[in-house]
Amino acid sequence: MNNCLFCKIVKGEIPSEKVYEDEEILAFKDINPAAPIHILVIPKKHIESLAYIEKEDETLIGKIYGVINQIAKEQGIKEKGYRVIVNCGEDGGQEVMHLHFHLLAGTKLGEKIV
Ligand code: AMP
Ligand code: ZN
């Protein structure tokens, strides 16, 4: 956890282009965007992946979806649409082991994107 890239972003040790922040949730632009709009939404709390969500995290996960929809509204993509992806574990293609939700939009998205 100490060496976690996204925990460092939460702490401000690594810079990020923030688009949303509250006590529990942070959203920032993906450094290597796969679409015109590519935002990562993360819990500030270190959760390794979707597979490690505990019962007590379920409210937080619900809030994350609320934040995603708020960002979608602010980004003007509510009506056109967007895609939310969570890669989980090695076979799921997860590279950063801190739970994150990819919010992708701004173009007609192809089948496989991140
Ligand atoms: P995943 O493959 O689902 O683990 O996604 C990790 C994502 O984190 C990739 O889309 C990367 O482009 C993105 N990423 C890696 N380092 C940074 C960073 N310093 N700031 C913003 N996004 C990053
Ligand atoms: Zn972390």
mmCIF file of C-alpha atoms and ligand atoms in Angstrom:
data_model
loop_
_atom_site.group_PDB
_atom_site.id
_atom_site.type_symbol
_atom_site.label_atom_id
_atom_site.label_comp_id
_atom_site.label_asym_id
_atom_site.label_seq_id
_atom_site.Cartn_x
_atom_site.Cartn_y
_atom_site.Cartn_z
ATOM 1 C CA MET A 1 0.000 0.000 0.000
ATOM 2 C CA ASN A 2 2.862 2.412 0.846
ATOM 3 C CA ASN A 3 4.120 2.149 -2.669
ATOM 4 C CA CYS A 4 0.713 2.546 -4.274
ATOM 5 C CA LEU A 5 0.659 5.047 -7.141
ATOM 6 C CA PHE A 6 -2.933 6.131 -6.583
ATOM 7 C CA CYS A 7 -2.436 6.490 -2.801
ATOM 8 C CA LYS A 8 0.413 8.862 -3.696
ATOM 9 C CA ILE A 9 -1.945 10.802 -5.969
ATOM 10 C CA VAL A 10 -4.487 10.967 -3.116
ATOM 11 C CA LYS A 11 -1.767 12.344 -0.801
ATOM 12 C CA GLY A 12 -0.627 14.841 -3.440
ATOM 13 C CA GLU A 13 2.835 13.283 -3.650
ATOM 14 C CA ILE A 14 2.275 12.714 -7.356
ATOM 15 C CA PRO A 15 0.467 15.455 -9.296
ATOM 16 C CA SER A 16 -2.812 14.812 -11.035
ATOM 17 C CA GLU A 17 -5.377 16.798 -12.974
ATOM 18 C CA LYS A 18 -8.255 16.623 -10.518
ATOM 19 C CA VAL A 19 -11.824 16.889 -11.725
ATOM 20 C CA TYR A 20 -13.617 16.022 -8.469
ATOM 21 C CA GLU A 21 -12.710 15.603 -4.817
ATOM 22 C CA ASP A 22 -14.523 15.015 -1.561
ATOM 23 C CA GLU A 23 -13.572 13.360 1.728
ATOM 24 C CA GLU A 24 -13.784 9.844 0.359
ATOM 25 C CA ILE A 25 -13.486 10.049 -3.415
ATOM 26 C CA LEU A 26 -11.062 11.539 -5.935
ATOM 27 C CA ALA A 27 -11.392 11.805 -9.710
ATOM 28 C CA PHE A 28 -8.578 12.816 -12.050
ATOM 29 C CA LYS A 29 -7.715 12.654 -15.734
ATOM 30 C CA ASP A 30 -6.047 9.486 -16.983
ATOM 31 C CA ILE A 31 -2.444 10.229 -17.957
ATOM 32 C CA ASN A 32 -2.762 8.110 -21.108
ATOM 33 C CA PRO A 33 -6.309 8.739 -22.315
ATOM 34 C CA ALA A 34 -8.004 6.025 -24.375
ATOM 35 C CA ALA A 35 -10.853 8.380 -25.349
ATOM 36 C CA PRO A 36 -11.362 12.178 -25.585
ATOM 37 C CA ILE A 37 -12.725 12.050 -22.030
ATOM 38 C CA HIS A 38 -10.946 9.537 -19.793
ATOM 39 C CA ILE A 39 -11.279 10.098 -16.081
ATOM 40 C CA LEU A 40 -10.352 7.773 -13.228
ATOM 41 C CA VAL A 41 -12.614 7.784 -10.189
ATOM 42 C CA ILE A 42 -11.124 6.217 -7.066
ATOM 43 C CA PRO A 43 -11.889 5.747 -3.390
ATOM 44 C CA LYS A 44 -9.278 7.602 -1.314
ATOM 45 C CA LYS A 45 -9.145 4.537 0.891
ATOM 46 C CA HIS A 46 -6.771 1.901 -0.447
ATOM 47 C CA ILE A 47 -8.806 -1.025 -1.757
ATOM 48 C CA GLU A 48 -6.716 -3.291 -3.923
ATOM 49 C CA SER A 49 -9.405 -4.188 -6.444
ATOM 50 C CA LEU A 50 -13.073 -4.905 -6.925
ATOM 51 C CA ALA A 51 -12.339 -8.370 -5.534
ATOM 52 C CA TYR A 52 -11.374 -6.879 -2.156
ATOM 53 C CA ILE A 53 -14.452 -4.791 -1.472
ATOM 54 C CA GLU A 54 -15.779 -5.459 2.028
ATOM 55 C CA LYS A 55 -19.371 -5.193 3.190
ATOM 56 C CA GLU A 56 -18.504 -1.859 4.837
ATOM 57 C CA ASP A 57 -17.359 -0.453 1.461
ATOM 58 C CA GLU A 58 -20.680 -0.947 -0.291
ATOM 59 C CA THR A 59 -22.006 2.537 0.555
ATOM 60 C CA LEU A 60 -18.770 4.035 -0.745
ATOM 61 C CA ILE A 61 -19.091 2.119 -4.020
ATOM 62 C CA GLY A 62 -22.630 3.454 -4.408
ATOM 63 C CA LYS A 63 -21.318 6.987 -3.833
ATOM 64 C CA ILE A 64 -18.675 6.462 -6.503
ATOM 65 C CA TYR A 65 -21.401 5.803 -9.065
ATOM 66 C CA GLY A 66 -23.169 8.971 -7.905
ATOM 67 C CA VAL A 67 -19.930 10.929 -8.409
ATOM 68 C CA ILE A 68 -19.449 9.364 -11.840
ATOM 69 C CA ASN A 69 -22.901 10.578 -12.884
ATOM 70 C CA GLN A 70 -22.220 14.050 -11.469
ATOM 71 C CA ILE A 71 -18.977 14.249 -13.438
ATOM 72 C CA ALA A 72 -20.790 13.013 -16.555
ATOM 73 C CA LYS A 73 -23.273 15.852 -16.180
ATOM 74 C CA GLU A 74 -20.478 18.416 -15.694
ATOM 75 C CA GLN A 75 -18.570 17.072 -18.687
ATOM 76 C CA GLY A 76 -21.693 17.363 -20.840
ATOM 77 C CA ILE A 77 -21.840 13.655 -21.677
ATOM 78 C CA LYS A 78 -24.963 12.707 -19.740
ATOM 79 C CA GLU A 79 -27.145 12.494 -22.821
ATOM 80 C CA LYS A 80 -24.613 11.257 -25.384
ATOM 81 C CA GLY A 81 -23.469 8.523 -23.068
ATOM 82 C CA TYR A 82 -20.331 7.087 -21.570
ATOM 83 C CA ARG A 83 -18.749 3.852 -20.455
ATOM 84 C CA VAL A 84 -17.564 2.834 -16.996
ATOM 85 C CA ILE A 85 -14.962 0.088 -16.777
ATOM 86 C CA VAL A 86 -13.369 -1.606 -13.803
ATOM 87 C CA ASN A 87 -10.497 -3.921 -14.613
ATOM 88 C CA CYS A 88 -10.020 -6.474 -11.854
ATOM 89 C CA GLY A 89 -6.906 -8.556 -11.283
ATOM 90 C CA GLU A 90 -4.319 -9.852 -13.704
ATOM 91 C CA ASP A 91 -6.684 -11.495 -16.172
ATOM 92 C CA GLY A 92 -8.963 -8.458 -15.995
ATOM 93 C CA GLY A 93 -6.087 -6.274 -17.176
ATOM 94 C CA GLN A 94 -5.685 -4.297 -13.948
ATOM 95 C CA GLU A 95 -2.292 -2.592 -13.813
ATOM 96 C CA VAL A 96 -2.637 -0.253 -10.849
ATOM 97 C CA MET A 97 -3.672 -2.238 -7.777
ATOM 98 C CA HIS A 98 -5.865 0.440 -6.211
ATOM 99 C CA LEU A 99 -9.536 0.180 -7.148
ATOM 100 C CA HIS A 100 -10.420 2.620 -9.920
ATOM 101 C CA PHE A 101 -13.341 3.234 -12.248
ATOM 102 C CA HIS A 102 -12.525 4.341 -15.784
ATOM 103 C CA LEU A 103 -15.019 6.887 -17.129
ATOM 104 C CA LEU A 104 -14.732 7.016 -20.901
ATOM 105 C CA ALA A 105 -16.607 9.203 -23.346
ATOM 106 C CA GLY A 106 -16.418 11.806 -26.067
ATOM 107 C CA THR A 107 -16.590 9.473 -29.039
ATOM 108 C CA LYS A 108 -18.410 6.364 -30.160
ATOM 109 C CA LEU A 109 -16.472 3.786 -28.169
ATOM 110 C CA GLY A 110 -15.186 0.622 -29.798
ATOM 111 C CA GLU A 111 -15.436 -2.835 -28.304
ATOM 112 C CA LYS A 112 -12.214 -3.103 -26.354
ATOM 113 C CA ILE A 113 -10.805 0.132 -25.073
ATOM 114 C CA VAL A 114 -8.852 -0.142 -21.808
HETATM 115 P P1 AMP B 1 -5.784 -0.268 -15.207
HETATM 116 O O1 AMP B 1 -5.070 -0.868 -16.384
HETATM 117 O O2 AMP B 1 -7.253 -0.535 -15.191
HETATM 118 O O3 AMP B 1 -5.108 -0.624 -13.908
HETATM 119 O O4 AMP B 1 -5.687 1.298 -15.392
HETATM 120 C C1 AMP B 1 -4.659 2.073 -14.872
HETATM 121 C C2 AMP B 1 -4.780 3.420 -15.518
HETATM 122 O O5 AMP B 1 -4.018 4.352 -14.762
HETATM 123 C C3 AMP B 1 -4.260 3.467 -16.957
HETATM 124 O O6 AMP B 1 -5.315 3.886 -17.834
HETATM 125 C C4 AMP B 1 -3.126 4.491 -16.895
HETATM 126 O O7 AMP B 1 -3.051 5.302 -18.058
HETATM 127 C C5 AMP B 1 -3.489 5.299 -15.663
HETATM 128 N N1 AMP B 1 -2.384 5.965 -14.988
HETATM 129 C C6 AMP B 1 -1.183 5.441 -14.665
HETATM 130 N N2 AMP B 1 -0.428 6.353 -14.018
HETATM 131 C C7 AMP B 1 -1.179 7.485 -13.935
HETATM 132 C C8 AMP B 1 -0.953 8.797 -13.382
HETATM 133 N N3 AMP B 1 0.185 9.115 -12.768
HETATM 134 N N4 AMP B 1 -1.944 9.708 -13.493
HETATM 135 C C9 AMP B 1 -3.105 9.397 -14.113
HETATM 136 N N5 AMP B 1 -3.375 8.183 -14.624
HETATM 137 C C10 AMP B 1 -2.426 7.235 -14.559
HETATM 138 ZN ZN ZN B 2 -3.603 2.757 -2.943
#
